[in-house]
Amino acid sequence: MRESELDISGPENGWAREAEERAERAGIALTTLAAEESPDTRRKLWQLSLITDRDIPFDTVHADDPFERFEAMIDAPLCMHDCLVIANDGDVYAGFSITAKQKADRAFTWSTGVHPEYRGRGVARAMKVYAASLARKKGFTAMRTFNHVNNPAMLAVNVGMGYKPLPEVIFFLKQL
């Protein structure tokens, strides 16, 4: 796994504008969970997470998380609903990216996923850029993310945004 960090401490660099332009080119609108909060929104995000989670390059097949586990994750005290970005295509959710407070000055983004029908349009980058812009407005000076090294598409998004790789982490799995 590769952890990376993005410096967001400098002056406004046009990320909000870039996110809007990328979203417009992709035919989507960007919003947040705070702006779209409802039981239906949560169910739609969970259903999208079931689809996008299948493409994470895990070494083993894993069961789908139940709705209650997904809801507990987004309701964790450090998860920021005003920075949890949703990509909409009308009533369809094309993607989402979760952002949480990691430290007083650092946010953490993870679980960025795009529905297969919307991939290759810049949706992931639009969401991540928007999340960085929102986190910066809240006073964070850095963002971190964690990606599987076998996920070249997301690694390319991060590098393109300016994320700097930190030392890689290796997980070992042992059957008991």
One Martini backbone bead per residue (centre of mass of N, CA, C, O) as a GRO file, in nm:
protein
  176
    1MET     BB    1   0.101   0.033   0.017
    2ARG     BB    2   0.022   0.385  -0.048
    3GLU     BB    3   0.122   0.674   0.093
    4SER     BB    4   0.002   1.016   0.063
    5GLU     BB    5   0.085   1.373   0.018
    6LEU     BB    6  -0.084   1.696   0.035
    7ASP     BB    7  -0.027   2.029  -0.019
    8ILE     BB    8  -0.270   2.293   0.119
    9SER     BB    9  -0.124   2.573   0.236
   10GLY     BB   10  -0.153   2.754   0.021
   11PRO     BB   11  -0.279   2.934  -0.195
   12GLU     BB   12  -0.518   2.967  -0.391
   13ASN     BB   13  -0.520   2.734  -0.691
   14GLY     BB   14  -0.806   2.656  -0.840
   15TRP     BB   15  -0.956   2.389  -0.752
   16ALA     BB   16  -1.254   2.456  -0.767
   17ARG     BB   17  -1.251   2.521  -1.068
   18GLU     BB   18  -1.134   2.254  -1.166
   19ALA     BB   19  -1.361   2.074  -1.057
   20GLU     BB   20  -1.591   2.204  -1.217
   21GLU     BB   21  -1.473   2.156  -1.501
   22ARG     BB   22  -1.446   1.849  -1.483
   23ALA     BB   23  -1.741   1.791  -1.422
   24GLU     BB   24  -1.860   1.917  -1.673
   25ARG     BB   25  -1.707   1.733  -1.878
   26ALA     BB   26  -1.842   1.467  -1.731
   27GLY     BB   27  -2.153   1.532  -1.656
   28ILE     BB   28  -2.134   1.653  -1.359
   29ALA     BB   29  -2.199   1.697  -1.009
   30LEU     BB   30  -2.094   1.858  -0.713
   31THR     BB   31  -2.112   1.737  -0.375
   32THR     BB   32  -2.244   1.668  -0.049
   33LEU     BB   33  -2.362   1.512   0.219
   34ALA     BB   34  -2.465   1.764   0.365
   35ALA     BB   35  -2.643   1.858   0.110
   36GLU     BB   36  -2.778   1.535   0.074
   37GLU     BB   37  -2.911   1.454   0.331
   38SER     BB   38  -3.030   1.112   0.352
   39PRO     BB   39  -3.138   0.797   0.342
   40ASP     BB   40  -3.111   0.772   0.032
   41THR     BB   41  -2.820   0.864   0.005
   42ARG     BB   42  -2.693   0.641   0.178
   43ARG     BB   43  -2.790   0.404   0.003
   44LYS     BB   44  -2.656   0.495  -0.262
   45LEU     BB   45  -2.367   0.493  -0.155
   46TRP     BB   46  -2.358   0.198  -0.072
   47GLN     BB   47  -2.421   0.078  -0.349
   48LEU     BB   48  -2.172   0.204  -0.482
   49SER     BB   49  -1.960   0.071  -0.294
   50LEU     BB   50  -2.016  -0.220  -0.391
   51ILE     BB   51  -1.912  -0.168  -0.679
   52THR     BB   52  -1.628  -0.026  -0.630
   53ASP     BB   53  -1.499  -0.240  -0.432
   54ARG     BB   54  -1.453  -0.471  -0.649
   55ASP     BB   55  -1.190  -0.299  -0.784
   56ILE     BB   56  -1.015  -0.352  -0.562
   57PRO     BB   57  -0.681  -0.490  -0.537
   58PHE     BB   58  -0.720  -0.745  -0.385
   59ASP     BB   59  -0.604  -1.067  -0.283
   60THR     BB   60  -0.901  -1.107  -0.183
   61VAL     BB   61  -1.206  -1.208  -0.140
   62HIS     BB   62  -1.494  -1.017  -0.034
   63ALA     BB   63  -1.744  -0.916   0.139
   64ASP     BB   64  -2.005  -0.733   0.166
   65ASP     BB   65  -2.098  -0.461   0.318
   66PRO     BB   66  -2.308  -0.356   0.527
   67PHE     BB   67  -2.488  -0.081   0.580
   68GLU     BB   68  -2.410  -0.038   0.882
   69ARG     BB   69  -2.105  -0.017   0.829
   70PHE     BB   70  -2.109   0.220   0.638
   71GLU     BB   71  -2.256   0.417   0.827
   72ALA     BB   72  -2.043   0.409   1.053
   73MET     BB   73  -1.816   0.529   0.881
   74ILE     BB   74  -1.967   0.808   0.808
   75ASP     BB   75  -2.029   0.851   1.139
   76ALA     BB   76  -1.773   0.908   1.226
   77PRO     BB   77  -1.638   1.164   1.403
   78LEU     BB   78  -1.411   1.239   1.162
   79CYS     BB   79  -1.621   1.261   0.956
   80MET     BB   80  -1.683   1.486   0.676
   81HIS     BB   81  -1.975   1.581   0.526
   82ASP     BB   82  -1.855   1.859   0.391
   83CYS     BB   83  -1.619   1.649   0.235
   84LEU     BB   84  -1.814   1.447   0.114
   85VAL     BB   85  -1.804   1.347  -0.209
   86ILE     BB   86  -2.041   1.390  -0.481
   87ALA     BB   87  -2.129   1.242  -0.795
   88ASN     BB   88  -2.363   1.370  -1.026
   89ASP     BB   89  -2.628   1.229  -1.253
   90GLY     BB   90  -2.856   1.352  -1.131
   91ASP     BB   91  -2.985   1.065  -0.968
   92VAL     BB   92  -2.698   0.963  -1.018
   93TYR     BB   93  -2.425   0.796  -0.878
   94ALA     BB   94  -2.085   0.813  -0.989
   95GLY     BB   95  -1.949   0.914  -0.705
   96PHE     BB   96  -1.703   0.898  -0.426
   97SER     BB   97  -1.547   1.079  -0.132
   98ILE     BB   98  -1.378   1.045   0.162
   99THR     BB   99  -1.350   1.269   0.453
  100ALA     BB  100  -1.114   1.326   0.721
  101LYS     BB  101  -0.990   1.370   1.032
  102GLN     BB  102  -0.656   1.313   1.143
  103LYS     BB  103  -0.565   1.603   1.219
  104ALA     BB  104  -0.565   1.929   1.286
  105ASP     BB  105  -0.396   1.970   0.982
  106ARG     BB  106  -0.517   1.681   0.872
  107ALA     BB  107  -0.641   1.509   0.610
  108PHE     BB  108  -0.845   1.222   0.491
  109THR     BB  109  -0.862   1.018   0.199
  110TRP     BB  110  -1.115   0.777   0.087
  111SER     BB  111  -1.304   0.574  -0.109
  112THR     BB  112  -1.259   0.626  -0.402
  113GLY     BB  113  -1.534   0.609  -0.638
  114VAL     BB  114  -1.629   0.479  -0.967
  115HIS     BB  115  -1.838   0.410  -1.184
  116PRO     BB  116  -1.779   0.231  -1.465
  117GLU     BB  117  -1.952   0.431  -1.660
  118TYR     BB  118  -1.746   0.692  -1.554
  119ARG     BB  119  -1.487   0.617  -1.651
  120GLY     BB  120  -1.238   0.829  -1.802
  121ARG     BB  121  -1.351   1.150  -1.714
  122GLY     BB  122  -1.238   1.271  -1.423
  123VAL     BB  123  -1.399   1.216  -1.155
  124ALA     BB  124  -1.192   1.154  -0.937
  125ARG     BB  125  -1.038   1.418  -0.957
  126ALA     BB  126  -1.269   1.610  -0.904
  127MET     BB  127  -1.328   1.505  -0.618
  128LYS     BB  128  -1.041   1.541  -0.494
  129VAL     BB  129  -1.015   1.844  -0.549
  130TYR     BB  130  -1.267   1.928  -0.394
  131ALA     BB  131  -1.182   1.813  -0.120
  132ALA     BB  132  -0.928   1.987  -0.093
  133SER     BB  133  -1.073   2.258  -0.100
  134LEU     BB  134  -1.253   2.211   0.149
  135ALA     BB  135  -1.024   2.153   0.351
  136ARG     BB  136  -0.878   2.422   0.320
  137LYS     BB  137  -1.124   2.598   0.418
  138LYS     BB  138  -1.096   2.447   0.714
  139GLY     BB  139  -0.753   2.458   0.764
  140PHE     BB  140  -0.602   2.263   0.613
  141THR     BB  141  -0.253   2.163   0.503
  142ALA     BB  142  -0.325   1.849   0.459
  143MET     BB  143  -0.330   1.541   0.262
  144ARG     BB  144  -0.428   1.201   0.278
  145THR     BB  145  -0.354   0.877   0.130
  146PHE     BB  146  -0.455   0.529   0.032
  147ASN     BB  147  -0.297   0.288  -0.188
  148HIS     BB  148  -0.284   0.053  -0.407
  149VAL     BB  149  -0.024  -0.051  -0.616
  150ASN     BB  150  -0.256  -0.195  -0.816
  151ASN     BB  151  -0.366   0.126  -0.874
  152PRO     BB  152  -0.283   0.321  -1.129
  153ALA     BB  153  -0.515   0.525  -1.162
  154MET     BB  154  -0.505   0.651  -0.872
  155LEU     BB  155  -0.207   0.718  -0.866
  156ALA     BB  156  -0.224   0.919  -1.106
  157VAL     BB  157  -0.411   1.119  -0.974
  158ASN     BB  158  -0.229   1.191  -0.735
  159VAL     BB  159   0.022   1.283  -0.890
  160GLY     BB  160  -0.132   1.503  -1.062
  161MET     BB  161  -0.198   1.670  -0.788
  162GLY     BB  162   0.082   1.629  -0.588
  163TYR     BB  163   0.133   1.383  -0.456
  164LYS     BB  164   0.346   1.239  -0.207
  165PRO     BB  165   0.521   0.977  -0.148
  166LEU     BB  166   0.537   0.739   0.088
  167PRO     BB  167   0.608   0.488   0.248
  168GLU     BB  168   0.554   0.172   0.210
  169VAL     BB  169   0.307  -0.079   0.281
  170ILE     BB  170   0.296  -0.406   0.429
  171PHE     BB  171   0.073  -0.672   0.408
  172PHE     BB  172  -0.012  -0.956   0.598
  173LEU     BB  173  -0.152  -1.284   0.538
  174LYS     BB  174  -0.305  -1.514   0.776
  175GLN     BB  175  -0.409  -1.823   0.821
  176LEU     BB  176  -0.596  -1.976   1.101
   0.00000   0.00000   0.00000
